[in-house]
Coordinates of C-alpha atoms in Angstrom, one line a residue:
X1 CA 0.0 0.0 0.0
X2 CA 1.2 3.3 -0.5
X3 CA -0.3 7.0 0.8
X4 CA -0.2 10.5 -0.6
X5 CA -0.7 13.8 1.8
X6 CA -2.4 16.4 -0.1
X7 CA -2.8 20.0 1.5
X8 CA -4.5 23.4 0.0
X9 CA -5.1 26.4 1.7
X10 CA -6.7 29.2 0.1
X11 CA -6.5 32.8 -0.3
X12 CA -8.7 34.1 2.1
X13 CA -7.4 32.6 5.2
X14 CA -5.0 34.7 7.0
X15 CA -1.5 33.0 7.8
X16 CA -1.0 31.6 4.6
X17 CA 2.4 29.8 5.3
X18 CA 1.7 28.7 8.9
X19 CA -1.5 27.2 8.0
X20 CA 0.5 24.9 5.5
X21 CA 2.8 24.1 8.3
X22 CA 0.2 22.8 11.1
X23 CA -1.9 20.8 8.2
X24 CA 0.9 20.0 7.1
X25 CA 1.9 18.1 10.5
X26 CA -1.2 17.0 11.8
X27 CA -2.2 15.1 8.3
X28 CA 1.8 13.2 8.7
X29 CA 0.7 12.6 12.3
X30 CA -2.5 10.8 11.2
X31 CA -0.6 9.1 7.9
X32 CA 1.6 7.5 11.0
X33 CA -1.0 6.5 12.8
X34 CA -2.4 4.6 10.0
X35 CA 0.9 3.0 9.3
X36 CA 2.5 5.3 6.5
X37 CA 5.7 6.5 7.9
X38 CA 7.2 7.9 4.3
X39 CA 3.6 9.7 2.2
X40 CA 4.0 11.6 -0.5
X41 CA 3.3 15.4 0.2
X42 CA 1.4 17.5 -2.6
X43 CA 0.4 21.1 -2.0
X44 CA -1.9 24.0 -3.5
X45 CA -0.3 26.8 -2.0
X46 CA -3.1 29.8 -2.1
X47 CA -5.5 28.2 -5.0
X48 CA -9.2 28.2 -4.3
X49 CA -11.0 24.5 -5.2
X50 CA -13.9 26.4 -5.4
X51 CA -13.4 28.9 -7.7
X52 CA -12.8 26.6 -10.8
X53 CA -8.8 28.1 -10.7
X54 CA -6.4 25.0 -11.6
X55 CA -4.5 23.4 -9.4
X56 CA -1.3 21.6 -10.1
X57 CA -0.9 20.1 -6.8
X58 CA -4.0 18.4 -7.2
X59 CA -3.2 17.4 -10.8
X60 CA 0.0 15.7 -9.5
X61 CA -2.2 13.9 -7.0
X62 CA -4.3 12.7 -9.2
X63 CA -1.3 11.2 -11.4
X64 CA 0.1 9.2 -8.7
X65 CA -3.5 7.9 -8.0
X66 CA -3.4 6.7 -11.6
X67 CA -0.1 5.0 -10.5
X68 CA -0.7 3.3 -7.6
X69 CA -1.4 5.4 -4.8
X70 CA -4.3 3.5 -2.7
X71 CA -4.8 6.3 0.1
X72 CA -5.0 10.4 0.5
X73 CA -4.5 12.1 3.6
X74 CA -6.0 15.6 4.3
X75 CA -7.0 17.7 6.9
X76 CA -10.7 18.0 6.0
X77 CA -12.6 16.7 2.8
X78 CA -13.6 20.0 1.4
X79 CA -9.6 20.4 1.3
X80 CA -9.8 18.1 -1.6
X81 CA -12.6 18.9 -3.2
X82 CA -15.3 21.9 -2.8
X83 CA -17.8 21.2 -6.1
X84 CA -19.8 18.0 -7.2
X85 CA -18.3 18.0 -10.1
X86 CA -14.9 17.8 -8.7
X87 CA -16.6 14.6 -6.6
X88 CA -17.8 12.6 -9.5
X89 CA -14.4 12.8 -11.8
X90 CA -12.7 11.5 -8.5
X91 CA -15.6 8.4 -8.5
X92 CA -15.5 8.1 -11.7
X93 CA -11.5 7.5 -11.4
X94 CA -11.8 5.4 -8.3
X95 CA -13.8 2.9 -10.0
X96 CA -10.3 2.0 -12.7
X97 CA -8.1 2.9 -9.1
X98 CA -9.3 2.4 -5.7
X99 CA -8.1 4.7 -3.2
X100 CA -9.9 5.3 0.7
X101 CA -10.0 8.8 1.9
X102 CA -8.7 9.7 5.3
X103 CA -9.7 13.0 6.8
X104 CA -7.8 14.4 10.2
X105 CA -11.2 16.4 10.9
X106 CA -13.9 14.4 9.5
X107 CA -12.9 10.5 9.8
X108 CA -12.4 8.4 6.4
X109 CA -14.4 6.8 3.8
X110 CA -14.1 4.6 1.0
X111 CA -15.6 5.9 -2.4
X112 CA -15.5 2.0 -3.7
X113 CA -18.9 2.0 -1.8
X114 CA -22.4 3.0 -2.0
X115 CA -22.1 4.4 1.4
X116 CA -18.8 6.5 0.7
X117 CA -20.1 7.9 -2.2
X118 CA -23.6 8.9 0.0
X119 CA -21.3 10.5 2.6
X120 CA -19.2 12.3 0.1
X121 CA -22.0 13.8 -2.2
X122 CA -23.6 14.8 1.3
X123 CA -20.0 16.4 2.3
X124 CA -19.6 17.7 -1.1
X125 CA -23.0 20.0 -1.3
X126 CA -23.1 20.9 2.2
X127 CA -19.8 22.8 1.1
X128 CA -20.4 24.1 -1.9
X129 CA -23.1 25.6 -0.2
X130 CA -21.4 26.9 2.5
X131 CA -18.4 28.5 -0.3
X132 CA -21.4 30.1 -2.6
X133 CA -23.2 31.8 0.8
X134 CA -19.4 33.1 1.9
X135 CA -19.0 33.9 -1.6
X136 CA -21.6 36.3 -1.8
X137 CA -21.1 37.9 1.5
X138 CA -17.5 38.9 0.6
X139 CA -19.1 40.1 -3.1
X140 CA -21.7 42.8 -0.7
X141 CA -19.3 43.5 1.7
X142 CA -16.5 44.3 -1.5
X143 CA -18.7 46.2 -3.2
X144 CA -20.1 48.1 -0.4
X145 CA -16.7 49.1 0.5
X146 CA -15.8 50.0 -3.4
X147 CA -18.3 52.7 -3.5
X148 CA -16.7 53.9 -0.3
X149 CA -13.5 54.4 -1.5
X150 CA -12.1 52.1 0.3
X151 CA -8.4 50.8 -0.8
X152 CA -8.4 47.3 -1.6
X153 CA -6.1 44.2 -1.9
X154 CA -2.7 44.5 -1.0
X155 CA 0.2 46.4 -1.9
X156 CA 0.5 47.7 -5.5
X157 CA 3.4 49.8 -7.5
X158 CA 3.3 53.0 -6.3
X159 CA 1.6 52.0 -3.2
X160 CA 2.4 50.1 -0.2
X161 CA -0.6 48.4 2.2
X162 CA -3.7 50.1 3.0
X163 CA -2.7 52.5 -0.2
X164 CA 0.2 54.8 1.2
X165 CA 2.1 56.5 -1.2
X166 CA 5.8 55.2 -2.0
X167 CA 7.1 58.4 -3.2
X168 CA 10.0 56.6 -5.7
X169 CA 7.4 54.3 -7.3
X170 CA 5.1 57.5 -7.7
X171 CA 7.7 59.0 -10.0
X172 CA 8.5 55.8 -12.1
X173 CA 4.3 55.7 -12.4
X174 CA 4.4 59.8 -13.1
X175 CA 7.1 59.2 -16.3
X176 CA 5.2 56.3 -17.6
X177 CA 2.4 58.4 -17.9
X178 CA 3.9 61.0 -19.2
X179 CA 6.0 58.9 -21.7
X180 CA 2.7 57.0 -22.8
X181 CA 0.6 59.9 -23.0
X182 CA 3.5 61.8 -25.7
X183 CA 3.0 59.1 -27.8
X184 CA 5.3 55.9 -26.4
X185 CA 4.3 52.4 -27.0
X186 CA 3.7 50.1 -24.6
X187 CA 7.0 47.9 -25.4
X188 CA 9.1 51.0 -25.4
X189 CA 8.3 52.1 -22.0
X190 CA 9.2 48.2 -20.8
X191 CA 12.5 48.4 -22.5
X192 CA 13.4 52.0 -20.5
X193 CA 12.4 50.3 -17.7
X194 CA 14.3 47.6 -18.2
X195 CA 17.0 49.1 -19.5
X196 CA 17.1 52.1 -16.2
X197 CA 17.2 49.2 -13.8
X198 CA 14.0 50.1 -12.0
X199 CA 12.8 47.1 -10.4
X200 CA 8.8 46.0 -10.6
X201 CA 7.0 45.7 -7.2
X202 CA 8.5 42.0 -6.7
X203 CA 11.8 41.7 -8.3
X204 CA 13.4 40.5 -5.3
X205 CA 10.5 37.2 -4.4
X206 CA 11.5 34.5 -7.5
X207 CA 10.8 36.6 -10.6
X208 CA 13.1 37.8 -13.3
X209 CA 13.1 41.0 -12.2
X210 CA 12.3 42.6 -15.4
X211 CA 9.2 44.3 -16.7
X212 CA 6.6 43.1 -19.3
X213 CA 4.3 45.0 -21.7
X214 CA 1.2 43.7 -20.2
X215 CA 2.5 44.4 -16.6
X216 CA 3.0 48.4 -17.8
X217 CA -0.7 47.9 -19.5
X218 CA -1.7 46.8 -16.3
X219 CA 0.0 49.4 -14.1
X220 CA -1.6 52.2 -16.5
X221 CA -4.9 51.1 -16.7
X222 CA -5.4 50.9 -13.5
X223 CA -8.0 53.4 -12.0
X224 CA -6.0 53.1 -8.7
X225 CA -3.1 55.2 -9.7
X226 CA -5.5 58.8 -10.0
X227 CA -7.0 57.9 -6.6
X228 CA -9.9 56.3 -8.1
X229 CA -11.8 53.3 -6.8
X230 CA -12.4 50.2 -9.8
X231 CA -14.6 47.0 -9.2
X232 CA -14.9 44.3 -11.1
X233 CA -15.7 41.1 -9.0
X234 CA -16.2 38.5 -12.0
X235 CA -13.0 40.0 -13.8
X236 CA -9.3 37.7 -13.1
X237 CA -7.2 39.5 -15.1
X238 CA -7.6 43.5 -16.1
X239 CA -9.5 44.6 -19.5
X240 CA -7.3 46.2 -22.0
X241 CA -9.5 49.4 -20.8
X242 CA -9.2 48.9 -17.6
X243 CA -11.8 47.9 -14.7
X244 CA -15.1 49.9 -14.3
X245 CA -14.3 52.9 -12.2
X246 CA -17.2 53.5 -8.9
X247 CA -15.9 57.0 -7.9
X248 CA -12.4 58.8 -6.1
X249 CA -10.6 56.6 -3.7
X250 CA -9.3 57.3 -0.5
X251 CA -5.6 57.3 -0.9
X252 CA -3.3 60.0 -2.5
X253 CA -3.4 60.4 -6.5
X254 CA -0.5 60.0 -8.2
X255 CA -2.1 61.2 -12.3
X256 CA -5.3 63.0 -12.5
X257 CA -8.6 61.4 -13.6
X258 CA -8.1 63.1 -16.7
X259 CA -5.3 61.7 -17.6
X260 CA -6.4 58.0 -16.5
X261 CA -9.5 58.5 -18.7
X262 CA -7.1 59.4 -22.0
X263 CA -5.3 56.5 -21.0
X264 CA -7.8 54.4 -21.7
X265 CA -9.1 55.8 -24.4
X266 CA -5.6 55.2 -26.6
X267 CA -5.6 51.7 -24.8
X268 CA -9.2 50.9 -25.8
X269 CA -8.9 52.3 -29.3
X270 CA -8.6 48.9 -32.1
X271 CA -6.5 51.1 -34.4
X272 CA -3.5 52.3 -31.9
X273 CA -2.0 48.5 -32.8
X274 CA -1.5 50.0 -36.9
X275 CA -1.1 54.2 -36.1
X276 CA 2.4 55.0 -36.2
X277 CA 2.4 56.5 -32.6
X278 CA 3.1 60.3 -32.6
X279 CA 6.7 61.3 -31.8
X280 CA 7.3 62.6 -28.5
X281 CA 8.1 66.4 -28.2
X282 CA 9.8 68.2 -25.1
X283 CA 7.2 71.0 -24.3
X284 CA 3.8 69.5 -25.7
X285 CA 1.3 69.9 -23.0
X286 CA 3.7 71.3 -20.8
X287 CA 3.9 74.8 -22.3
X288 CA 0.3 76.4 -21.8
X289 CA -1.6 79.1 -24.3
X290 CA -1.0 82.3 -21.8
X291 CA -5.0 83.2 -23.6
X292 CA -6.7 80.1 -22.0
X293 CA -4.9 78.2 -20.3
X294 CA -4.8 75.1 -22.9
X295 CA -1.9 72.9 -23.2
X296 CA -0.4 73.8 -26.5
X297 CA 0.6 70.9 -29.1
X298 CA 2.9 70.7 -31.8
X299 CA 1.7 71.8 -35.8
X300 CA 3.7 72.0 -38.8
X301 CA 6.7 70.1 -40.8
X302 CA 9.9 69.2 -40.0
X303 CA 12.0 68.1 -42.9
X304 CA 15.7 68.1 -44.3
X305 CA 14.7 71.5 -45.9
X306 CA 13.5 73.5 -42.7
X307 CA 11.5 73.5 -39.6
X308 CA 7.9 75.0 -40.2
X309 CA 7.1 73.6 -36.6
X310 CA 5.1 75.4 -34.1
X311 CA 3.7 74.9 -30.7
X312 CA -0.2 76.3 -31.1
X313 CA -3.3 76.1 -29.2
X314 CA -6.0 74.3 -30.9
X315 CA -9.1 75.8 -31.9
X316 CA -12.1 74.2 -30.4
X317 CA -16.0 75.1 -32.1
X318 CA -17.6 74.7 -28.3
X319 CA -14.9 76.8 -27.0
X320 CA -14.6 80.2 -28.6
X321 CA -11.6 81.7 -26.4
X322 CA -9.2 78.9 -27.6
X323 CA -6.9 79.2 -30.8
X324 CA -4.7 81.9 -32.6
X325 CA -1.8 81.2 -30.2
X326 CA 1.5 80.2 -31.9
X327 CA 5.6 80.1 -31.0
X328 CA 8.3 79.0 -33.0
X329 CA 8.9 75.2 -31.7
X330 CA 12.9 75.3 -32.5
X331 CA 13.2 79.1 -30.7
X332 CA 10.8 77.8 -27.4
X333 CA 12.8 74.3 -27.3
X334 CA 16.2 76.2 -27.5
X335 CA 15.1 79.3 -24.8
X336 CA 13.8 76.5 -22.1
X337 CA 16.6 74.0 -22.5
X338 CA 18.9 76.9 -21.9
X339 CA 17.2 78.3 -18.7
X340 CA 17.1 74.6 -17.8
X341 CA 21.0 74.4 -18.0
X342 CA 21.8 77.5 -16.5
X343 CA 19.7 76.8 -13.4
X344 CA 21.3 73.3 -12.9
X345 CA 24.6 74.7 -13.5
X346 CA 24.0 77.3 -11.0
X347 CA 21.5 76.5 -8.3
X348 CA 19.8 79.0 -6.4
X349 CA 20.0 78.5 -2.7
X350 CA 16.5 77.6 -1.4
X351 CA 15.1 78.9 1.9
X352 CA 14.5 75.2 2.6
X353 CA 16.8 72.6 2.1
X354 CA 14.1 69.8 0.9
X355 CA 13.5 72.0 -1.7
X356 CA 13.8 71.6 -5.4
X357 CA 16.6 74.4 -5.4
X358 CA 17.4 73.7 -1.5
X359 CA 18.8 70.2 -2.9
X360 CA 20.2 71.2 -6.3
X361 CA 22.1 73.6 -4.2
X362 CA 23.1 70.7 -2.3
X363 CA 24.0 68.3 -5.7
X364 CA 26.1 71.0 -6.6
X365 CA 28.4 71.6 -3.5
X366 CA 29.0 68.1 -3.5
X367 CA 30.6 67.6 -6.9
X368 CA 32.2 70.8 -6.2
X369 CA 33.8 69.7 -3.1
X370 CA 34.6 65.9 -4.9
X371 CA 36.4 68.3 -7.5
X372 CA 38.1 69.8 -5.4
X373 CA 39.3 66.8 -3.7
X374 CA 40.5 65.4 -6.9
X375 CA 42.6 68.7 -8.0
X376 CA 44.5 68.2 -4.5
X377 CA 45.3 64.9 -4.7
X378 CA 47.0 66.0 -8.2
X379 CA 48.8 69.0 -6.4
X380 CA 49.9 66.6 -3.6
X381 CA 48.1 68.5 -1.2
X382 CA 46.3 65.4 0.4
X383 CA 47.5 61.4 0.2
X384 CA 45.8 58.9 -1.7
X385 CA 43.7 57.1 1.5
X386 CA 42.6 61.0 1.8
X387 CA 41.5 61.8 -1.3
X388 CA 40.0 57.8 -1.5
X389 CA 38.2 58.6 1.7
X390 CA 37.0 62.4 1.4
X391 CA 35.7 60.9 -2.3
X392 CA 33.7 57.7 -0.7
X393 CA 32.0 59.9 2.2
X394 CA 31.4 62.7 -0.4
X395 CA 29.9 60.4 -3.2
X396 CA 27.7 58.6 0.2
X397 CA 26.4 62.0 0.3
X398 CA 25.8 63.0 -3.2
X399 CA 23.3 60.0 -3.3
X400 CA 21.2 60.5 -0.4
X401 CA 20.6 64.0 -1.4
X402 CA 20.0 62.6 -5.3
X403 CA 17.2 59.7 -4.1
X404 CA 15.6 62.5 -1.8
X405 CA 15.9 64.7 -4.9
X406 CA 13.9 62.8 -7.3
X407 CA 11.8 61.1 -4.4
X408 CA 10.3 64.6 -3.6
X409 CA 10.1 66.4 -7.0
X410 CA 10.3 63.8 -10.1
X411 CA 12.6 63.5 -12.9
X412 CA 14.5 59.9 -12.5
X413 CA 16.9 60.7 -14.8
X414 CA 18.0 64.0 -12.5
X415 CA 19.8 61.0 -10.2
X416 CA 23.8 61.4 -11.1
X417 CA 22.9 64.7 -13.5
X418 CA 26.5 66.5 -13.2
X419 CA 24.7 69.7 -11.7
X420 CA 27.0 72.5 -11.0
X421 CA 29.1 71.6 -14.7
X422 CA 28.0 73.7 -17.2
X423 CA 30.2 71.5 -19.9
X424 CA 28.9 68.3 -18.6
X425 CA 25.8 69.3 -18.0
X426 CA 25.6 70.2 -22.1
X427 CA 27.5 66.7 -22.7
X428 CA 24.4 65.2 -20.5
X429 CA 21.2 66.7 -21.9
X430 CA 22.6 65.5 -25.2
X431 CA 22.8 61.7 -24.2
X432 CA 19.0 62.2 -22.7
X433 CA 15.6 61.3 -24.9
X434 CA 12.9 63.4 -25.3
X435 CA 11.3 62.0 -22.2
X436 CA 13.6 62.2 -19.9
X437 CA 14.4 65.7 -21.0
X438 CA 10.5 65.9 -20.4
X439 CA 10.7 64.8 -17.2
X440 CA 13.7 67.0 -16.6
X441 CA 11.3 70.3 -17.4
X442 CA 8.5 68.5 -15.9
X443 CA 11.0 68.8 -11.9
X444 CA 12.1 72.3 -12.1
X445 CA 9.2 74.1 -13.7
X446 CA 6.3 74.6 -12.4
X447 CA 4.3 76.6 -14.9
X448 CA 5.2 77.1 -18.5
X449 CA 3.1 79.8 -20.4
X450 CA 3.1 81.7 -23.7
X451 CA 1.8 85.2 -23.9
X452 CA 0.2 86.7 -26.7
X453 CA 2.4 88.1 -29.5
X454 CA 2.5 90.7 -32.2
X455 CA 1.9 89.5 -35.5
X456 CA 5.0 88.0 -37.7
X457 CA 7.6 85.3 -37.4
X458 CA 10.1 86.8 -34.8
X459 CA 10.6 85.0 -31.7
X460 CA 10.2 86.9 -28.5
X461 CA 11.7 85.7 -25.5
X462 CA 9.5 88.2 -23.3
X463 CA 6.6 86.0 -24.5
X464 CA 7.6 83.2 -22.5
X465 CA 6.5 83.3 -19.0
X466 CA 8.3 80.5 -16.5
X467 CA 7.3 79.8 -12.8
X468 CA 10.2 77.5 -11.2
X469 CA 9.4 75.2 -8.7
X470 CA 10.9 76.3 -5.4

């Protein structure tokens, strides 16, 4: 004769690994009272028998049944099965393999016999019927708590339990946004992920590490990241738009709803597969008509025979004050990206040091200091375990005051910017894409807008008005 010990606990019992372990040795406690000092051990680690999901455990089980296997240990009956159906593929297998049931909570039977099978089917309903009332209890009580605004679930990127904010996440979620919104597909913002070495939510528990299209999907769609509550208690896996969306959550936004809703909208739209996706540009919808307050957009050519582009604000028919707003898109992307340099080469000191300019200031004493650490040690003014130390505690430095830097404000590719170095900071800005340089913008300004000009093609630097972020 020979045993098997099958165990399943599911997902809504709390002490997921410790409940394994005390099934786990009161069913080889009972297997040794029977006389099986060596059973086979097969386990469904946090799979519902009732909810239809497969279980491989189970599957395995079954297999060695097929093989030989004449008795199965578990802890209680509805551990093994929860739905007729489940009941009569095991009787229907028994009859070609007889195996005897033996429950620690519950006694055994044999389903060889009429009065097995009675006790099972008996078993059998009484918990099925006991799963679908429980079912629909947690269903009231989840929805009821959905139109609260209740978080949900567990932790999520960008959010740890109970939905607090994890400030680094936020900006990763903040650029993919921003990078999918100007026109990135799905695949490119995987490979910058992938490629920047941020880590998904749980890189470090068995999984490769790496993002995947349908995990950025996910992460986008997701009503959750504009503070909005979703439900959808028949859905497993998320629509390609996204869950249905009950009202505003109560945890901290990290997009607007707006934003969330034109999301969806490209995600949802059959034809985004065959567009050729626009091409990102470094002040669309960041620059604002000074007029209305519209986010302008880019209009015109660019070719090998000149640059006819413009930033504009649209016209709209149902809104009258928009349009008739233009600036040269070469002049505008040359007169920011300058102000940009110059206030990373040269910092203003902030009145607080957690600060957007309170910690450039910061960034940019630090390299100073490293420099001049390194132009001693080549005048022989201090040893080399000097200069090796003074470097390590300086650089220890540098990247606390970088991680709160883009923790507090943004732009991820800010972290190890040479601020403070004019030269390198031109050498920098060169090696970045259009979205990081967006992102870059995005940090240190905090309102971009274009006033009204006088008619003709002359750009006007008066006409553009910039608010920096403290």
């Amino acid at each position: 004769m020979d045993a098997a010990v099958y165990l399943r606990i599911s997902q809504d019992r709390t002490g997921l690994q410790a409940g394994i372990q005390r099934q786990q040795e009161d069913c080889l406690a009972h297997a040794a009272t029977l006389g099986f000092t060596d059973p086979q051990v097969f386990i469904d680690n946090d799979v519902s028998a009732f909810d239809g999901g497969r279980r491989n455990g189970y599957d395995a089980l079954v297999a060695q049944e097929r093989a030989g296997v004449t008795h199965i240990i578990v802890w209680h009956v509805d551990r093994l099965y929860r739905q007729p159906r489940e009941l009569e593929d095991l009787i229907d297998l028994v009859e070609q393999h007889p195996v005897r049931i033996e429950a620690v909570r519950g006694g055994g039977f044999d389903l060889n016999t009429t009065e097995g099978r009675l006790m099972a089917r008996q078993l059998v309903a009484i918990a099925a019927y006991e799963s679908g009332h429980k079912s629909d209890r947690v269903k009231r009580a989840n929805k009821r708590l959905a139109e609260q605004g209740a978080w949900h679930g567990p932790a999520r990127y960008g959010y740890g339990p109970g939905g607090v904010l994890i400030p680094e996440q936020a900006v990763v979620i903040r650029q993919m946004a921003d990078r999918f919104l100007a026109g990135e597909s799905l695949r490119s913002i995987t490979a910058w992920l992938n490629r920047s070495g941020i880590p998904p939510l749980r890189a470090g528990s068995g999984t490769s590490g790496l993002w995947h299209p349908y995990t950025v999907r996910s992460v986008l769609s997701s009503a959750r990241i504009s503070g909005q509550r979703a439900y959808a208690p028949d859905t497993r896996a998320d629509p390609a738009g996204g869950r249905e969306i009950l009202g505003p959550g109560d945890w901290e936004p990290i997009i607007t709803p707006e934003e969330t809703a034109q999301i969806r909208a490209i995600l949802a739209n059959p034809a985004r597969h065959r567009a050729t996706p626009a091409r990102p540009t470094l002040l669309g919808g960041i620059a604002h008509c000074g007029k209305c307050g519209a986010g302008l957009t880019i209009s015109g050519k660019l070719s090998p025979t000149g640059n006819t582009q413009r930033y504009t604000c649209q016209k709209d028919p149902s809104r009258p004050e928009r349009g008739g707003l233009s600036i040269n898109a070469a002049h505008l992307e040359a007169y920011v990206t300058e102000r940009i340099l110059h206030r990373l080469s040269r910092p203003r000191a902030g009145a607080d040091s957690a600060s957007t300019s309170g910690l450039l200031r910061q960034v940019a004493e630090i390299n100073t200091r490293i420099g001049q650490l390194d132009q001693d040690y080549q005048d022989r003014v201090i040893t080399r375990r000097e200069h090796r130390s003074g470097v390590e505690a300086a650089t220890t430095a540098l990247r606390d005051v970088e991680r709160r830097l883009v923790s507090a404000n943004g732009a991820i590719a800010l972290y190890a910017a040479p601020i403070g170095n004019r030269q390198a900071l031109e050498m920098w800005w060169d090696g970045l894409d259009v979205t990081d340089r967006r992102a870059v913008v995005t940090t240190l300004i905090a309102r971009l807008r274009i006033a009204p000009g006088r008619p003709g093609r002359r750009f006007d630097p008066g006409r553009v008005r910039i608010a920096y972020r403290p």
